[in-house]
């Protein structure tokens, strides 16, 4: 399996929140994000967030 690069643009407030969450766990932001993405429940949580966003914006 090869590797790929994921680039994410985010505002400073979100990045600071990620830094705080990562620091509490003694991790880098990159490691924290990757660990979050590989959690067993990520797919379900992501789908729920997408559905909530669609309801908020009236996209169904």
mmCIF file of N, CA and C in Angstrom, residues 3-22:
data_model
loop_
_atom_site.group_PDB
_atom_site.id
_atom_site.type_symbol
_atom_site.label_atom_id
_atom_site.label_comp_id
_atom_site.label_asym_id
_atom_site.label_seq_id
_atom_site.Cartn_x
_atom_site.Cartn_y
_atom_site.Cartn_z
ATOM 1 N N UNK A 3 1.493 5.585 -0.065
ATOM 2 C CA UNK A 3 1.076 6.679 0.797
ATOM 3 C C UNK A 3 0.615 7.835 -0.065
ATOM 4 N N UNK A 4 -0.181 8.697 0.529
ATOM 5 C CA UNK A 4 -0.684 9.891 -0.130
ATOM 6 C C UNK A 4 -0.579 11.053 0.835
ATOM 7 N N UNK A 5 -0.682 12.246 0.286
ATOM 8 C CA UNK A 5 -0.630 13.458 1.103
ATOM 9 C C UNK A 5 -2.010 14.084 1.108
ATOM 10 N N UNK A 6 -2.482 14.461 2.281
ATOM 11 C CA UNK A 6 -3.754 15.147 2.431
ATOM 12 C C UNK A 6 -3.448 16.546 2.949
ATOM 13 N N UNK A 7 -3.881 17.537 2.222
ATOM 14 C CA UNK A 7 -3.685 18.923 2.631
ATOM 15 C C UNK A 7 -5.033 19.481 3.059
ATOM 16 N N UNK A 8 -5.067 20.120 4.209
ATOM 17 C CA UNK A 8 -6.317 20.646 4.742
ATOM 18 C C UNK A 8 -6.133 22.117 5.072
ATOM 19 N N UNK A 9 -7.057 22.928 4.590
ATOM 20 C CA UNK A 9 -7.042 24.356 4.921
ATOM 21 C C UNK A 9 -8.085 24.592 6.007
ATOM 22 N N UNK A 10 -7.686 25.254 7.095
ATOM 23 C CA UNK A 10 -8.616 25.530 8.182
ATOM 24 C C UNK A 10 -8.280 26.878 8.795
ATOM 25 N N UNK A 11 -9.249 27.445 9.473
ATOM 26 C CA UNK A 11 -8.998 28.741 10.093
ATOM 27 C C UNK A 11 -8.181 28.572 11.374
ATOM 28 N N UNK A 12 -7.650 29.662 11.854
ATOM 29 C CA UNK A 12 -6.773 29.635 13.021
ATOM 30 C C UNK A 12 -7.440 29.126 14.279
ATOM 31 N N UNK A 13 -8.738 29.436 14.439
ATOM 32 C CA UNK A 13 -9.460 28.994 15.636
ATOM 33 C C UNK A 13 -9.568 27.469 15.684
ATOM 34 N N UNK A 14 -9.896 26.861 14.558
ATOM 35 C CA UNK A 14 -9.993 25.400 14.514
ATOM 36 C C UNK A 14 -8.628 24.754 14.744
ATOM 37 N N UNK A 15 -7.591 25.311 14.118
ATOM 38 C CA UNK A 15 -6.252 24.767 14.317
ATOM 39 C C UNK A 15 -5.837 24.849 15.781
ATOM 40 N N UNK A 16 -6.163 25.945 16.435
ATOM 41 C CA UNK A 16 -5.819 26.080 17.850
ATOM 42 C C UNK A 16 -6.566 25.044 18.693
ATOM 43 N N UNK A 17 -7.829 24.796 18.373
ATOM 44 C CA UNK A 17 -8.585 23.764 19.091
ATOM 45 C C UNK A 17 -7.941 22.404 18.907
ATOM 46 N N UNK A 18 -7.518 22.102 17.676
ATOM 47 C CA UNK A 18 -6.832 20.825 17.428
ATOM 48 C C UNK A 18 -5.525 20.745 18.198
ATOM 49 N N UNK A 19 -4.792 21.844 18.250
ATOM 50 C CA UNK A 19 -3.531 21.863 19.014
ATOM 51 C C UNK A 19 -3.774 21.559 20.484
ATOM 52 N N UNK A 20 -4.831 22.145 21.046
ATOM 53 C CA UNK A 20 -5.136 21.909 22.461
ATOM 54 C C UNK A 20 -5.516 20.448 22.709
ATOM 55 N N UNK A 21 -6.361 19.905 21.849
ATOM 56 C CA UNK A 21 -6.752 18.490 22.005
ATOM 57 C C UNK A 21 -5.533 17.577 21.885
ATOM 58 N N UNK A 22 -4.688 17.860 20.905
ATOM 59 C CA UNK A 22 -3.487 17.037 20.698
ATOM 60 C C UNK A 22 -2.529 17.167 21.882
#
